[in-house]
CSV table of C-alpha atoms in Angstrom, one decimal:
chain,number,residue,atom,x,y,z
P,1,MET,CA,5.3,-12.9,-5.5
P,2,ILE,CA,9.0,-13.5,-5.2
P,3,THR,CA,9.3,-10.5,-3.0
P,4,LEU,CA,6.6,-11.7,-0.6
P,5,GLU,CA,8.2,-15.1,-0.2
P,6,TRP,CA,11.7,-13.4,0.4
P,7,LEU,CA,10.3,-11.2,3.1
P,8,LYS,CA,8.2,-14.2,4.7
P,9,ALA,CA,11.3,-16.1,4.9
P,10,LEU,CA,13.4,-13.3,6.2
P,11,HIS,CA,10.9,-12.6,8.9
P,12,GLU,CA,10.9,-16.2,10.0
P,13,ARG,CA,14.7,-16.2,10.4
P,14,HIS,CA,15.0,-13.1,11.9
P,15,PRO,CA,11.7,-12.0,13.3
P,16,ASN,CA,12.9,-8.7,14.9
P,17,ALA,CA,15.0,-7.4,11.9
P,18,LEU,CA,12.1,-6.2,9.8
P,19,HIS,CA,8.6,-4.8,10.6
P,20,PHE,CA,6.3,-4.8,7.6
P,21,GLY,CA,2.6,-5.3,6.9
P,22,LEU,CA,0.4,-5.7,3.9
P,23,MET,CA,-2.9,-3.8,2.9
P,24,HIS,CA,-5.1,-4.7,0.0
P,25,VAL,CA,-6.4,-1.5,-1.5
P,26,CYS,CA,-9.3,-2.0,-4.2
P,27,PHE,CA,-10.0,0.8,-6.6
P,28,HIS,CA,-12.3,-1.2,-8.8
P,29,ASN,CA,-11.5,0.0,-12.3
P,30,LYS,CA,-10.1,3.0,-13.9
P,31,ARG,CA,-13.2,3.8,-15.7
P,32,GLN,CA,-15.3,3.9,-12.5
P,33,LEU,CA,-12.7,5.8,-10.6
P,34,GLY,CA,-12.6,8.4,-13.5
P,35,GLN,CA,-16.2,8.7,-13.7
P,36,ALA,CA,-16.7,9.1,-10.0
P,37,TYR,CA,-14.0,11.8,-9.5
P,38,GLY,CA,-12.9,13.0,-12.7
P,39,ALA,CA,-9.4,12.1,-14.1
P,40,ARG,CA,-7.7,15.0,-12.3
P,41,ASP,CA,-9.0,14.3,-8.9
P,42,ALA,CA,-8.7,10.5,-9.2
P,43,THR,CA,-4.9,10.9,-10.0
P,44,LYS,CA,-4.3,13.4,-7.3
P,45,MET,CA,-6.1,10.9,-5.0
P,46,LEU,CA,-4.0,7.9,-6.0
P,47,SER,CA,-0.7,10.0,-5.7
P,48,ASP,CA,-1.8,11.3,-2.2
P,49,LEU,CA,-2.4,7.7,-1.0
P,50,PRO,CA,0.9,6.5,0.0
P,51,ALA,CA,1.6,9.5,2.1
P,52,MET,CA,-1.9,9.2,3.7
P,53,LEU,CA,-1.2,5.5,4.6
P,54,ARG,CA,2.4,6.2,6.0
P,55,GLN,CA,0.8,9.1,8.4
P,56,SER,CA,-2.3,6.7,9.5
P,57,TYR,CA,0.0,3.6,9.9
P,58,PRO,CA,3.4,4.6,11.0
P,59,ARG,CA,6.0,2.0,11.5
P,60,PRO,CA,6.7,0.4,14.8
P,61,THR,CA,9.6,2.0,16.7
């Protein structure tokens, strides 16, 4: 929470200095994820997620 408050304060003081966004991703619980996809596939999907999000939501220039 401290990081979020710091980013908010920075953005209020310098609105053009930093562009960021927040996204909430819900995976339910580990057991459901493992049962639905298997532990190996679930781990692969979770490790691929950051790159997929960066590709889908590029930083503004």
